[in-house]
């Protein structure tokens, strides 16, 4: 009996000992780490995420909304009382009534700063990497850190200087911030490559960013000035860097304007710096193309769920600048940048799927397209796609025509699904199953036309009588030779230059910066009367202010918020 | 009080026996051995007591009563004294005398003073408890169709708020004890089943306690204050619920069969317009009526009278050394929404075996459960049923669900979309205990809880509307193993009773999940669930398999000392050191002490002749923790990320894997800690006829675990987990329970009672201006939030713009708090909380002869509910667009047709309610009278009504709602969004005992 007891106790204690006394170290089972990677894998794996964050920054609701919906180029009402209400943030943004809890202001901030932080990680880790590309990647990471800083300076009026991921960033504003960005860009310029394509930061890309920095330096130096004091040295620098880009001979103006925004634009020689999207990588988005289209516009015969969303439209004010500049001609006739017809209606109302392409540019009036019934497109007897007049079927309003009107505002009538002229600038990515995903086109950050127009502006601001500036502007206008190019301009003024930038770069996310620089941001346009200069900057997101509250005085909210 | 129960029959029998015994008795037999038989019954109900212990005083003779309550035992002569005892009843001593058949009526200890309470690593007598603990036996549970075991407790225990937010079979029932102590999810109590602490993460969805057959539960003990829960250390902050399953009794073999059938219907339809009303109201609202001539009640179309069948077979019994309880249960439950079912098969085997002259006691518990759940796409079906135009016929001319361009016919989706979840769970433990020397017992507890779940989400292909079809399979595994070794040592000396406990525990929880998918099926082909290979489209972008896995380990050392002086002064100290793999190197272990005192005033000399048979003052303090945070947060994550790849080179394909930090490490993270003080008074008067408890508590949580934004915003990830040091969440309250029971001389017994809890919650010293929760999305309100936690206000606060009515144009007006002329998020106010400040319940029961009736109400007050369903689904504008609506949403004539309806206090409603939760009427047949007692010892018929009515001002389906729309893991409260409607049920039950 005693033996039995003893053996039992032994067994029990045995179990106890075997299973007990752990050090409680946490094993990670489902996450891969960087152990065992080659230097090449590490180097590429570190620089890729720095660029990849641009995709999130350049979303329709993020950088696009901040740069365009806050201006006369775009307006987004509460569509039909059901869509894009979003707690009023798009209305606030347009009326310059932003508040610090605006999610889009916050998301843009977060994405930019995550990108910046990834650049810091890459800078900290790439220096001892032996991969042949590591040196260039390191320079690109520094350059991207400067680019992300340029974005925060432009949007929020401050930059974060961070050399070591473990340190707390130093906050700079105004002149100090400009100097920091400038010195960083200049430091990496000699180390960069010039053959890596527009998807990565090249020498020319850095020259372009320096151009932007100098052109806007007067604004960044004295943000709330009544009039900005543009310094000649800055303008000289603008001209110098533009000359370098133009003189490099690497870039060429596109003959067909909308080819700049096609799926295959990566090889377009006008692009200097862009967000490289590849459908086969699967990360990209088609938001630039889908945002403005109607929910009843289905641009891809292959995908009956890929539609638009009735998002932003252009304001009537902006439309009038086109009309007035081209009188007595209709802008669609006068300027190939305004409109490109791909769909001839009703003559070809049965179209082979391969030939179906929606119109590009600014869409007006009744829209035609693929007819979708119960989730499938109608086909003609010969198998072609049936094309016809579109109605708001997806809006449960099968009798309401998709007929875009000039008038759009925040009233009930002005907020209906079809109000406002729409922008179909980027090609609707051919592989976009949902209309939102699988972007293919590169999203343009800098292109050669901008270099010419910035050079023209610098020359004009320096006191050039207008002739050389006019030459640069007309060179760009005349280059779109695929169809009849717009007529050359004959006179030059800041207002003409401002409008020209609108015609050339509408919805390319430069409008807010342009409006501030040209002193137009406190102006009046559809649904916008607020003339508060403090709205030239966005608020620092409340979450960041809260997060920084345990370091008193560290992160100070911009005035007026 | 000694009452002997005689039925007419037994009285005759008794006299007959008496007569015969006289005939046979001779004086010489006075000291001879004789056999006495008898029956033990409950004095008040007359029910036989199974397994009562009968001991002949001064001898080794003992036996137990059988299933009919009868026993027989050999005694030495007429002067022998029998001691009859039964748990929960006052023991009796009976002198045999000349009788050979005894009718023993034991009086149940109505103040439950002898009730045994499970306190974690042991049991204590209720009378000796110094903490705030409530023990609930199975007969006190809520009756009816029980979706999850938490519902057994609803309204039964003060301080415990059970919210069964969904009427769906098997849905999660939320339960908080003395208010939420943290702001993120993870404020649920720790559940311990037969000594095995469960992992609260549910496998395969649904309630984590779904596997337990409620009929197997013997008792549920709720440890409320820290002095009771500190023994569970880092998991005790939200209270502990200990579930004990049934065990057999020696000498009483019973076979119990019970079955029930229940019929449930939608308790209350949402009052959306009927087709006729719709025809009037749409034009009135300014719309153009789209009339298809039908008259469809869409809510009726998607719901049904649901039938729930329940069968349960339980065997229990045993001999001297071995006792067992075994059961098989089958529950087939239909949801009131069509195509929604939950079937559960469960089996349990509990055994206790004694060896070595009872020095070694081996307990084994084994529970297996298989649950299968089928769900239609509930949210979309409910939405469609509420907003669909009622003039659209539901069926076409062929009797098939009609297909429309502009509305979804929910009936179609019953056929096309389904979700099937199968969960297999085995939970078992073996716990031998060995008495080393007198008073010193060593116990080992080894347990495992293993569950696997498969969830198939199927969208079938279809022609009109066109769908390609998709099947997604989710697999989850959860393996929770436990090993505990502990010693208890008890010394009983005159005036001093000391009991000590010391032990070690190691628990390892492994959780894993995987999923995969395939697209595009042939219409009418094989059901892809049975052969996913029939799918025709598999791409990495659409069908990337995913998975996760983690291990949580906990190592603990714990101890307890209880000391009683003179049986009047009680002292308990608990201590636990908890180490967790979730925490950083420097904070691996947390230390959780508690102390509590009790004074049995009623046992003092000066109380001797008072009406109080029990008066006990309790006071305690303790510290507990909460470690319910995700794993791995002490380690940063630098890993490949699909979204971090980018084409670096012109060639297509072969893109580099991008590496990025996706998680910031906080190596210093530690448990959230909570300190609780409790003072209570237990009382019983007039021999326990009136009894009650009053408790005051204050629970303060600090080191609040939260995902926060770092001060320097340049970070690879936007937030990091941290302990917000100075932030405090306080729960204060009073709990009061009262019970009165009486038996009249005519044999009617009755019992009335109730409980009420008054509670206040407050957030203080938060460094954040507002911590938002309750995300919404929908027309015009995406990016708004409903809840917001701000200093000075409770958790569950609704932080909203204040709706003040309509202006001349018929547009909503709101308070402009900062008077800047525009109404923005800055103008939001704390508009009330979802947490009730009053929780109450009251009950009554009565029994006469074989009949018994019990009634049970429960309710809450002082809380608000946000009717997000109305906010997002119903408005005048939408009505004008032929979207159905409730009248409440467009009642105000002044409202303009195109008034925007953002998230504001307009949709904040009073959430107070009182519910008639349970009415149960039963009849116990006198099996002797009908002559079947040889085979059937007990036969009972019952009928139960559940959720018979709710008194409330709330116009949604039910004010008991809580759809958690957490933001960054911060829980929302009190949001009603297309909650699965509750049912009203009638259940008929039949119960046999053989």
mmCIF file of C-alpha atoms in Angstrom, chain A residues 279-282 433 437-438, chain B residues 470 517 538-544 546:
data_model
loop_
_atom_site.group_PDB
_atom_site.id
_atom_site.type_symbol
_atom_site.label_atom_id
_atom_site.label_comp_id
_atom_site.label_asym_id
_atom_site.label_seq_id
_atom_site.Cartn_x
_atom_site.Cartn_y
_atom_site.Cartn_z
ATOM 1 C CA UNK A 279 -1.992 46.045 -61.251
ATOM 2 C CA UNK A 280 -0.061 42.789 -60.947
ATOM 3 C CA UNK A 281 1.400 43.937 -57.634
ATOM 4 C CA UNK A 282 -2.125 44.439 -56.382
ATOM 5 C CA UNK A 433 -12.480 44.355 -60.454
ATOM 6 C CA UNK A 437 -8.734 48.316 -56.450
ATOM 7 C CA UNK A 438 -5.887 47.282 -58.741
ATOM 8 C CA UNK B 470 -17.511 32.629 -53.152
ATOM 9 C CA UNK B 517 -11.283 30.958 -50.060
ATOM 10 C CA UNK B 538 -8.290 31.350 -57.364
ATOM 11 C CA UNK B 539 -5.993 34.369 -57.323
ATOM 12 C CA UNK B 540 -3.569 35.521 -54.705
ATOM 13 C CA UNK B 541 -5.231 38.935 -54.578
ATOM 14 C CA UNK B 542 -8.727 37.550 -53.941
ATOM 15 C CA UNK B 543 -7.898 34.348 -52.173
ATOM 16 C CA UNK B 544 -4.760 34.901 -50.189
ATOM 17 C CA UNK B 546 -4.365 34.079 -43.913
#
